[in-house]
Amino acid sequence: MNRADFPILNEKVYGKPLVYLDNAATTQKPQVVIDALNDYYLRINSNIHRGVHCLSQLATNEFEQAREAVRRYINAATTQEVIFTRGATESINLVAASFGRTYLREGDEVVVSEMEHHSNIVPWQLVCEERGAKLKVLPFDGRGELMISKLQELVTDRTRIVAVAHVSNSLGTVNPIEEVIRIAHDHNVPVLIDGAQAVAHSPVDVQALDCDFYCFSGHKMYAPMGIGVMYGKNKWLNEMQPYQGGGEMIRDVTFEKTTYNDLPFKFEAGTPSVGDVIGLRKAIEYIEGIGLEKIAAYEQELLTYTTEKLAKIDGMRFIGEAAHKTGVISFLVGNIHPYDMGVLLDHQGVAVRTGHHCTQPVMTHFGIPGTVRASFALYNTFEEADALVNAVMKAKTMLS
Ligand code: PMP
């Protein structure tokens, strides 16, 4: 689908056509996004929000239009709830630090799931340690599905927040976040959703979900690296302490007392990555131009097709067999080390990820050092799926 829009896909590695199946790590960029970045630096590069001069106003305008594009994309109620960050990691760190500073007290509890990316574990550990709070873990089962019934017991009157991934990056599981949110809200506990692996693969409506925070990165949705979003409900953002101090986030500064700027600027200290924000808008428009429903349906076909073909390989073991998955396939073959498999796939032009995928607790759960992970984006083809399957078979023969 729309392959010709992505120039890098014409590259060759070791003289072989590139088969790029590491999209959960980062997606490639369409020409329109690359052009938008170029155009920004060629035409309007300048600092925003404070200049009276023409370029600054043009850049400010584009920057704020991008915020509106993000608002529309996730259906936030207002642009005040859309905070630009460097990525999902910074978004979660922002919430953990600011929310923690404002609401966490000694003996309070934070709930995360066992399948979280390290970036939705470590920031909470840091703030729990600082505030004397406790981190509790919602487990998953052998198929890689959250044991949602246990959430009822885990959420107590000391729980201050629940933080869960929308989609697991190492298992591909699409979590029942509506249910997580309903259970948490029944106890008046807010919920943060890590949407890093979801936003490019299915529509997200933060108002329909009623989540309190939703975090994601641009680079996993065809936008430049170094840009991300933290969506937060107005009521929390108004109360929460700022994350970082600096220019832009203030109203008045004296040595005695500083007052903070309105939302969203209160959480955007310093000069932002203006060109990348503009690139993110282009990526959003690009996705909208194709349609997320269409992308989701196509990636599901690729997932089913590839899973069925891989399953025929003797010794194939899938890690993550949830009923509801996105285009992420984690696997092991016999007792071949994932790293060895990854290297041999690479030599055949097939780019996959190997290792723990920043989810060490998931690997501990299964008692494995890591997995080989193939992950799809809208531009992948059935021929590439075949290339993966053939490369795995060849590598298996060589390594057995
Ligand atoms: N959460 C999940 C589920 C992810 O897959 C990733 C990236 N692998 C992150 C968070 C962190 O994203 P980033 O490195 O772009 O900040």
CSV table of C-alpha atoms and ligand atoms in Angstrom, one decimal:
chain,number,residue,atom,x,y,z
A,1,MET,CA,0.0,0.0,0.0
A,2,ASN,CA,1.4,3.4,-1.0
A,3,ARG,CA,4.9,2.0,-1.1
A,4,ALA,CA,6.2,4.5,-3.7
A,5,ASP,CA,5.7,7.3,-1.1
A,6,PHE,CA,8.6,5.9,1.0
A,7,PRO,CA,12.0,6.5,-0.9
A,8,ILE,CA,14.0,4.4,1.6
A,9,LEU,CA,12.2,1.3,0.7
A,10,ASN,CA,14.1,1.3,-2.6
A,11,GLU,CA,17.4,0.8,-0.7
A,12,LYS,CA,19.3,-2.4,-1.0
A,13,VAL,CA,21.2,-4.1,1.9
A,14,TYR,CA,24.1,-6.4,1.0
A,15,GLY,CA,22.9,-6.1,-2.6
A,16,LYS,CA,19.5,-7.4,-1.7
A,17,PRO,CA,16.2,-5.5,-1.7
A,18,LEU,CA,15.4,-4.2,1.8
A,19,VAL,CA,12.6,-5.9,3.6
A,20,TYR,CA,11.9,-3.6,6.4
A,21,LEU,CA,10.0,-5.4,9.2
A,22,ASP,CA,11.1,-3.4,12.2
A,23,ASN,CA,8.2,-0.9,12.2
A,24,ALA,CA,7.5,-1.3,15.9
A,25,ALA,CA,10.9,0.2,16.6
A,26,THR,CA,10.4,3.0,14.1
A,27,THR,CA,8.5,3.5,10.8
A,28,GLN,CA,10.0,4.9,7.6
A,29,LYS,CA,9.0,8.4,6.5
A,30,PRO,CA,7.0,9.3,3.4
A,31,GLN,CA,8.3,11.9,1.0
A,32,VAL,CA,5.7,14.4,2.1
A,33,VAL,CA,7.1,14.3,5.7
A,34,ILE,CA,10.7,14.7,4.4
A,35,ASP,CA,9.6,17.6,2.2
A,36,ALA,CA,7.8,19.3,5.1
A,37,LEU,CA,11.0,19.1,7.2
A,38,ASN,CA,13.1,20.5,4.3
A,39,ASP,CA,10.6,23.2,3.6
A,40,TYR,CA,10.5,24.3,7.2
A,41,TYR,CA,14.3,24.8,7.3
A,42,LEU,CA,14.4,26.2,3.8
A,43,ARG,CA,11.6,28.8,4.3
A,44,ILE,CA,10.5,29.6,7.8
A,45,ASN,CA,13.0,28.3,10.4
A,46,SER,CA,12.7,30.6,13.5
A,47,ASN,CA,11.7,30.5,17.1
A,48,ILE,CA,8.1,30.5,17.9
A,49,HIS,CA,5.5,32.2,20.2
A,50,ARG,CA,7.7,35.2,21.0
A,51,GLY,CA,8.8,36.8,17.7
A,52,VAL,CA,6.9,39.7,16.1
A,53,HIS,CA,8.7,39.1,12.8
A,54,CYS,CA,7.2,37.4,9.8
A,55,LEU,CA,9.1,34.1,10.0
A,56,SER,CA,8.4,33.6,13.6
A,57,GLN,CA,4.7,34.2,13.0
A,58,LEU,CA,4.6,31.8,10.1
A,59,ALA,CA,6.4,29.1,12.2
A,60,THR,CA,4.1,29.7,15.2
A,61,ASN,CA,1.1,29.4,13.0
A,62,GLU,CA,2.3,26.1,11.5
A,63,PHE,CA,3.2,24.8,14.9
A,64,GLU,CA,-0.2,25.5,16.4
A,65,GLN,CA,-1.9,24.1,13.3
A,66,ALA,CA,0.0,20.9,14.0
A,67,ARG,CA,-1.4,20.9,17.5
A,68,GLU,CA,-4.9,21.1,16.1
A,69,ALA,CA,-4.1,18.2,13.7
A,70,VAL,CA,-3.1,16.1,16.7
A,71,ARG,CA,-6.2,17.1,18.6
A,72,ARG,CA,-8.4,16.0,15.6
A,73,TYR,CA,-6.4,12.8,15.2
A,74,ILE,CA,-7.0,11.5,18.7
A,75,ASN,CA,-10.3,13.5,19.2
A,76,ALA,CA,-9.1,15.5,22.2
A,77,ALA,CA,-11.6,18.0,23.4
A,78,THR,CA,-9.3,21.0,23.1
A,79,THR,CA,-5.8,21.8,21.9
A,80,GLN,CA,-4.9,22.8,25.5
A,81,GLU,CA,-4.8,19.1,26.3
A,82,VAL,CA,-2.2,18.3,23.6
A,83,ILE,CA,1.4,18.7,24.9
A,84,PHE,CA,4.3,18.2,22.6
A,85,THR,CA,7.2,16.2,24.0
A,86,ARG,CA,10.3,14.4,22.5
A,87,GLY,CA,8.4,11.1,22.4
A,88,ALA,CA,6.4,8.5,24.3
A,89,THR,CA,9.2,8.1,26.9
A,90,GLU,CA,9.3,11.8,27.7
A,91,SER,CA,5.5,11.9,27.8
A,92,ILE,CA,5.3,9.2,30.4
A,93,ASN,CA,8.2,10.7,32.4
A,94,LEU,CA,6.3,14.0,32.3
A,95,VAL,CA,3.1,12.4,33.7
A,96,ALA,CA,5.0,10.3,36.3
A,97,ALA,CA,7.0,13.2,37.6
A,98,SER,CA,4.3,15.8,37.5
A,99,PHE,CA,1.4,13.7,38.6
A,100,GLY,CA,3.6,12.0,41.3
A,101,ARG,CA,4.8,15.4,42.6
A,102,THR,CA,1.2,16.6,42.9
A,103,TYR,CA,-0.7,13.6,44.1
A,104,LEU,CA,1.5,10.7,45.3
A,105,ARG,CA,2.0,10.3,49.1
A,106,GLU,CA,3.7,7.8,51.3
A,107,GLY,CA,1.9,4.4,51.1
A,108,ASP,CA,0.1,5.3,47.9
A,109,GLU,CA,0.1,2.8,45.0
A,110,VAL,CA,0.6,2.8,41.3
A,111,VAL,CA,-0.5,-0.1,39.1
A,112,VAL,CA,1.3,-1.0,35.8
A,113,SER,CA,1.0,-4.2,33.8
A,114,GLU,CA,3.6,-7.0,33.4
A,115,MET,CA,3.8,-6.4,29.7
A,116,GLU,CA,4.8,-2.7,29.8
A,117,HIS,CA,7.7,-1.3,27.9
A,118,HIS,CA,10.5,-0.1,30.3
A,119,SER,CA,9.4,3.4,29.6
A,120,ASN,CA,6.1,2.7,31.3
A,121,ILE,CA,7.8,1.0,34.3
A,122,VAL,CA,11.0,2.9,35.2
A,123,PRO,CA,9.5,6.4,35.4
A,124,TRP,CA,6.9,5.0,37.9
A,125,GLN,CA,9.6,3.3,39.9
A,126,LEU,CA,11.6,6.5,40.1
A,127,VAL,CA,8.6,8.5,41.3
A,128,CYS,CA,7.4,5.8,43.7
A,129,GLU,CA,10.8,5.7,45.3
A,130,GLU,CA,10.9,9.4,45.6
A,131,ARG,CA,7.4,9.6,47.2
A,132,GLY,CA,7.4,6.4,49.2
A,133,ALA,CA,4.7,4.8,47.1
A,134,LYS,CA,4.4,1.2,45.9
A,135,LEU,CA,4.4,-0.2,42.4
A,136,LYS,CA,1.9,-3.0,41.8
A,137,VAL,CA,1.8,-5.2,38.7
A,138,LEU,CA,-1.2,-6.6,36.7
A,139,PRO,CA,-0.1,-9.9,35.3
A,140,PHE,CA,-0.7,-11.5,31.9
A,141,ASP,CA,-1.3,-15.1,31.0
A,142,GLY,CA,0.4,-17.7,28.7
A,143,ARG,CA,-1.2,-16.2,25.6
A,144,GLY,CA,0.0,-12.7,26.5
A,145,GLU,CA,-3.4,-11.4,27.5
A,146,LEU,CA,-3.9,-9.3,30.6
A,147,MET,CA,-5.5,-11.0,33.5
A,148,ILE,CA,-8.1,-8.3,33.8
A,149,SER,CA,-10.1,-9.9,36.6
A,150,LYS,CA,-7.1,-9.4,38.9
A,151,LEU,CA,-7.3,-5.6,38.4
A,152,GLN,CA,-10.3,-5.5,40.7
A,153,GLU,CA,-8.2,-6.8,43.6
A,154,LEU,CA,-5.1,-4.7,42.7
A,155,VAL,CA,-6.9,-1.3,42.7
A,156,THR,CA,-7.4,-0.2,46.3
A,157,ASP,CA,-8.3,3.0,48.0
A,158,ARG,CA,-4.5,3.8,48.0
A,159,THR,CA,-4.2,3.5,44.2
A,160,ARG,CA,-3.5,6.8,42.6
A,161,ILE,CA,-3.0,5.9,38.9
A,162,VAL,CA,-3.1,2.9,36.6
A,163,ALA,CA,-0.7,2.9,33.6
A,164,VAL,CA,-1.1,0.3,30.8
A,165,ALA,CA,-0.1,-0.1,27.2
A,166,HIS,CA,-2.7,0.1,24.5
A,167,VAL,CA,-0.7,-2.4,22.4
A,168,SER,CA,2.3,-4.4,23.6
A,169,ASN,CA,5.4,-3.9,21.6
A,170,SER,CA,6.8,-7.3,22.2
A,171,LEU,CA,3.6,-9.5,22.2
A,172,GLY,CA,1.4,-7.5,19.8
A,173,THR,CA,-1.5,-7.8,22.2
A,174,VAL,CA,-4.2,-5.2,21.9
A,175,ASN,CA,-5.2,-4.7,25.5
A,176,PRO,CA,-8.9,-4.2,26.6
A,177,ILE,CA,-8.1,-0.7,27.7
A,178,GLU,CA,-11.8,0.3,27.8
A,179,GLU,CA,-12.3,-2.3,30.5
A,180,VAL,CA,-9.1,-1.2,32.4
A,181,ILE,CA,-10.4,2.4,32.3
A,182,ARG,CA,-13.9,1.4,33.4
A,183,ILE,CA,-12.6,-0.6,36.4
A,184,ALA,CA,-10.1,2.1,37.4
A,185,HIS,CA,-12.7,4.8,37.1
A,186,ASP,CA,-15.2,2.8,39.2
A,187,HIS,CA,-12.6,3.4,41.9
A,188,ASN,CA,-12.0,7.1,40.9
A,189,VAL,CA,-8.5,6.2,39.7
A,190,PRO,CA,-7.2,7.9,36.6
A,191,VAL,CA,-5.6,5.9,33.8
A,192,LEU,CA,-2.6,6.5,31.6
A,193,ILE,CA,-2.5,4.7,28.3
A,194,ASP,CA,0.8,4.2,26.5
A,195,GLY,CA,-0.3,4.4,22.9
A,196,ALA,CA,3.1,4.2,21.3
A,197,GLN,CA,2.3,1.0,19.4
A,198,ALA,CA,-1.4,1.8,18.7
A,199,VAL,CA,-1.7,5.3,17.1
A,200,ALA,CA,-0.5,4.3,13.6
A,201,HIS,CA,-2.5,1.1,13.5
A,202,SER,CA,-6.0,1.8,14.6
A,203,PRO,CA,-8.2,4.9,15.3
A,204,VAL,CA,-7.9,6.4,18.8
A,205,ASP,CA,-10.6,8.5,20.4
A,206,VAL,CA,-9.4,9.7,23.8
A,207,GLN,CA,-12.9,11.2,24.6
A,208,ALA,CA,-14.7,7.9,23.8
A,209,LEU,CA,-12.0,6.0,25.8
A,210,ASP,CA,-12.3,8.5,28.6
A,211,CYS,CA,-8.6,7.9,29.4
A,212,ASP,CA,-6.9,10.5,31.5
A,213,PHE,CA,-3.6,10.5,29.7
A,214,TYR,CA,-2.5,9.1,26.4
A,215,CYS,CA,1.1,9.1,25.3
A,216,PHE,CA,2.8,8.4,22.0
A,217,SER,CA,5.8,9.0,19.7
A,218,GLY,CA,5.7,10.5,16.2
A,219,HIS,CA,8.5,8.3,14.8
A,220,LYS,CA,6.4,5.2,15.0
A,221,MET,CA,3.7,6.8,12.9
A,222,TYR,CA,5.6,8.0,9.9
A,223,ALA,CA,6.7,11.3,11.5
A,224,PRO,CA,10.2,12.5,12.3
A,225,MET,CA,12.1,11.2,15.4
A,226,GLY,CA,12.3,13.5,18.4
A,227,ILE,CA,8.6,14.4,18.6
A,228,GLY,CA,5.9,13.0,20.7
A,229,VAL,CA,2.6,13.8,22.4
A,230,MET,CA,1.2,13.7,25.9
A,231,TYR,CA,-2.5,14.1,25.9
A,232,GLY,CA,-3.9,14.8,29.4
A,233,LYS,CA,-7.4,15.8,30.6
A,234,ASN,CA,-7.6,19.4,31.3
A,235,LYS,CA,-8.6,18.9,35.0
A,236,TRP,CA,-5.4,17.0,35.7
A,237,LEU,CA,-3.1,19.3,33.7
A,238,ASN,CA,-4.5,22.3,35.5
A,239,GLU,CA,-3.7,20.9,38.9
A,240,MET,CA,-0.4,19.1,38.1
A,241,GLN,CA,2.9,20.7,38.9
A,242,PRO,CA,5.0,21.5,35.8
A,243,TYR,CA,7.5,18.9,34.7
A,244,GLN,CA,10.4,21.2,33.6
A,245,GLY,CA,11.0,24.8,34.3
A,246,GLY,CA,12.3,27.3,31.8
A,247,GLY,CA,11.2,29.7,29.1
A,248,GLU,CA,7.7,29.6,27.6
A,249,MET,CA,6.1,27.8,30.5
A,250,ILE,CA,5.9,30.9,32.7
A,251,ARG,CA,3.6,33.8,33.1
A,252,ASP,CA,5.7,35.9,35.5
A,253,VAL,CA,9.0,35.3,37.1
A,254,THR,CA,10.5,37.0,40.1
A,255,PHE,CA,13.0,35.6,42.5
A,256,GLU,CA,10.3,35.3,45.1
A,257,LYS,CA,7.7,33.5,43.1
A,258,THR,CA,6.9,32.3,39.6
A,259,THR,CA,3.5,31.9,38.1
A,260,TYR,CA,2.9,29.5,35.2
A,261,ASN,CA,1.6,29.9,31.7
A,262,ASP,CA,-1.8,28.6,30.5
A,263,LEU,CA,-2.2,25.1,29.1
A,264,PRO,CA,-0.6,23.7,27.0
A,265,PHE,CA,2.4,25.9,27.4
A,266,LYS,CA,2.8,25.2,31.1
A,267,PHE,CA,4.2,21.8,30.2
A,268,GLU,CA,6.3,22.9,27.2
A,269,ALA,CA,9.5,24.5,28.7
A,270,GLY,CA,12.1,25.7,26.2
A,271,THR,CA,12.4,25.8,22.5
A,272,PRO,CA,10.4,22.9,20.9
A,273,SER,CA,11.3,20.9,17.9
A,274,VAL,CA,9.3,23.0,15.5
A,275,GLY,CA,10.2,21.3,12.3
A,276,ASP,CA,9.4,17.9,13.7
A,277,VAL,CA,6.0,19.1,14.9
A,278,ILE,CA,5.3,20.3,11.4
A,279,GLY,CA,6.5,16.9,10.1
A,280,LEU,CA,4.1,15.2,12.6
A,281,ARG,CA,1.2,17.1,11.2
A,282,LYS,CA,2.1,16.0,7.6
A,283,ALA,CA,2.3,12.4,8.8
A,284,ILE,CA,-1.1,12.7,10.4
A,285,GLU,CA,-2.6,14.1,7.2
A,286,TYR,CA,-0.8,11.3,5.3
A,287,ILE,CA,-2.4,8.6,7.5
A,288,GLU,CA,-5.8,10.4,7.4
A,289,GLY,CA,-5.5,10.5,3.6
A,290,ILE,CA,-5.3,6.7,3.4
A,291,GLY,CA,-7.6,6.0,6.4
A,292,LEU,CA,-6.8,4.2,9.6
A,293,GLU,CA,-9.6,1.7,9.2
A,294,LYS,CA,-8.1,0.7,5.8
A,295,ILE,CA,-4.6,0.5,7.3
A,296,ALA,CA,-5.8,-1.6,10.2
A,297,ALA,CA,-7.6,-4.0,8.0
A,298,TYR,CA,-4.6,-4.4,5.6
A,299,GLU,CA,-2.2,-5.0,8.5
A,300,GLN,CA,-4.5,-7.6,10.0
A,301,GLU,CA,-4.4,-9.5,6.6
A,302,LEU,CA,-0.6,-9.3,6.6
A,303,LEU,CA,-0.6,-10.5,10.3
A,304,THR,CA,-2.8,-13.5,9.6
A,305,TYR,CA,-1.1,-14.5,6.4
A,306,THR,CA,2.4,-14.3,7.9
A,307,THR,CA,1.5,-16.0,11.1
A,308,GLU,CA,-0.1,-18.9,9.2
A,309,LYS,CA,3.0,-19.4,7.0
A,310,LEU,CA,5.5,-19.1,9.9
A,311,ALA,CA,3.4,-21.6,11.9
A,312,LYS,CA,4.2,-24.3,9.3
A,313,ILE,CA,8.0,-24.1,10.1
A,314,ASP,CA,9.0,-26.9,12.3
A,315,GLY,CA,10.0,-25.7,15.8
A,316,MET,CA,8.2,-22.4,15.5
A,317,ARG,CA,7.1,-21.0,18.8
A,318,PHE,CA,5.1,-17.7,18.9
A,319,ILE,CA,5.5,-15.5,22.0
A,320,GLY,CA,2.2,-13.7,22.3
A,321,GLU,CA,-0.9,-15.4,20.9
A,322,ALA,CA,-3.6,-13.1,22.1
A,323,ALA,CA,-6.9,-13.2,20.3
A,324,HIS,CA,-6.7,-9.5,19.5
A,325,LYS,CA,-3.3,-8.5,18.1
A,326,THR,CA,-1.7,-5.9,15.8
A,327,GLY,CA,0.9,-6.6,13.2
A,328,VAL,CA,3.6,-7.7,15.6
A,329,ILE,CA,4.9,-11.2,15.5
A,330,SER,CA,7.4,-12.3,18.2
A,331,PHE,CA,8.9,-15.8,17.7
A,332,LEU,CA,11.6,-18.3,18.4
A,333,VAL,CA,12.6,-21.3,16.3
A,334,GLY,CA,13.8,-24.4,18.1
A,335,ASN,CA,16.7,-23.5,20.4
A,336,ILE,CA,18.2,-21.0,17.9
A,337,HIS,CA,19.2,-17.8,19.7
A,338,PRO,CA,17.2,-14.8,18.5
A,339,TYR,CA,20.3,-12.9,17.9
A,340,ASP,CA,21.7,-15.5,15.6
A,341,MET,CA,18.4,-15.7,13.7
A,342,GLY,CA,18.4,-11.9,13.4
A,343,VAL,CA,21.9,-11.7,11.9
A,344,LEU,CA,21.1,-14.3,9.3
A,345,LEU,CA,17.8,-12.6,8.4
A,346,ASP,CA,19.7,-9.4,8.0
A,347,HIS,CA,22.2,-10.9,5.6
A,348,GLN,CA,19.2,-11.9,3.5
A,349,GLY,CA,17.9,-8.3,3.5
A,350,VAL,CA,15.2,-8.8,6.1
A,351,ALA,CA,15.3,-6.3,9.0
A,352,VAL,CA,13.8,-7.5,12.2
A,353,ARG,CA,14.3,-6.7,15.8
A,354,THR,CA,15.9,-9.2,18.2
A,355,GLY,CA,16.2,-9.1,22.0
A,356,HIS,CA,14.0,-8.2,24.9
A,357,HIS,CA,12.4,-5.2,23.1
A,358,CYS,CA,12.7,-3.1,26.3
A,359,THR,CA,10.3,-5.5,28.0
A,360,GLN,CA,12.5,-7.6,30.2
A,361,PRO,CA,9.6,-8.7,32.5
A,362,VAL,CA,7.9,-10.2,29.5
A,363,MET,CA,11.0,-12.3,28.7
A,364,THR,CA,11.3,-13.3,32.4
A,365,HIS,CA,7.6,-14.4,32.3
A,366,PHE,CA,8.4,-16.8,29.4
A,367,GLY,CA,11.9,-17.7,30.7
A,368,ILE,CA,13.6,-16.7,27.4
A,369,PRO,CA,16.4,-14.3,26.6
A,370,GLY,CA,14.5,-12.5,23.9
A,371,THR,CA,12.6,-13.0,20.7
A,372,VAL,CA,12.8,-12.3,17.0
A,373,ARG,CA,10.2,-9.7,16.2
A,374,ALA,CA,8.7,-8.8,12.8
A,375,SER,CA,6.4,-5.9,12.8
A,376,PHE,CA,4.4,-4.4,10.0
A,377,ALA,CA,3.5,-1.0,8.6
A,378,LEU,CA,1.1,0.0,5.9
A,379,TYR,CA,3.8,-0.3,3.1
A,380,ASN,CA,4.7,-3.9,3.8
A,381,THR,CA,3.6,-6.5,1.2
A,382,PHE,CA,2.7,-10.1,1.1
A,383,GLU,CA,5.9,-10.7,-1.0
A,384,GLU,CA,7.8,-9.3,2.0
A,385,ALA,CA,6.0,-11.7,4.3
A,386,ASP,CA,7.1,-14.5,2.0
A,387,ALA,CA,10.6,-13.2,2.0
A,388,LEU,CA,10.6,-13.3,5.8
A,389,VAL,CA,9.3,-16.9,5.9
A,390,ASN,CA,11.8,-18.1,3.4
A,391,ALA,CA,14.6,-16.3,5.2
A,392,VAL,CA,13.6,-17.9,8.5
A,393,MET,CA,13.6,-21.3,6.8
A,394,LYS,CA,17.0,-20.8,5.3
A,395,ALA,CA,18.5,-19.5,8.6
A,396,LYS,CA,17.0,-22.4,10.4
A,397,THR,CA,18.7,-24.8,8.0
A,398,MET,CA,22.0,-23.0,8.4
A,399,LEU,CA,21.8,-22.9,12.2
A,400,SER,CA,20.5,-26.4,12.9
B,1,PMP,N1,6.0,2.3,24.8
B,1,PMP,C1,6.0,1.3,23.9
B,1,PMP,C2,4.9,0.3,23.9
B,1,PMP,C3,6.9,1.3,22.9
B,1,PMP,O1,6.9,0.3,22.0
B,1,PMP,C4,8.0,2.3,22.9
B,1,PMP,C5,9.1,2.2,21.8
B,1,PMP,N2,9.6,1.0,21.6
B,1,PMP,C6,7.9,3.3,23.8
B,1,PMP,C7,6.9,3.2,24.8
B,1,PMP,C8,8.9,4.3,23.9
B,1,PMP,O2,8.9,5.1,22.8
B,1,PMP,P1,10.1,6.1,22.4
B,1,PMP,O3,11.3,5.4,22.5
B,1,PMP,O4,9.7,6.6,21.1
B,1,PMP,O5,10.0,7.2,23.4
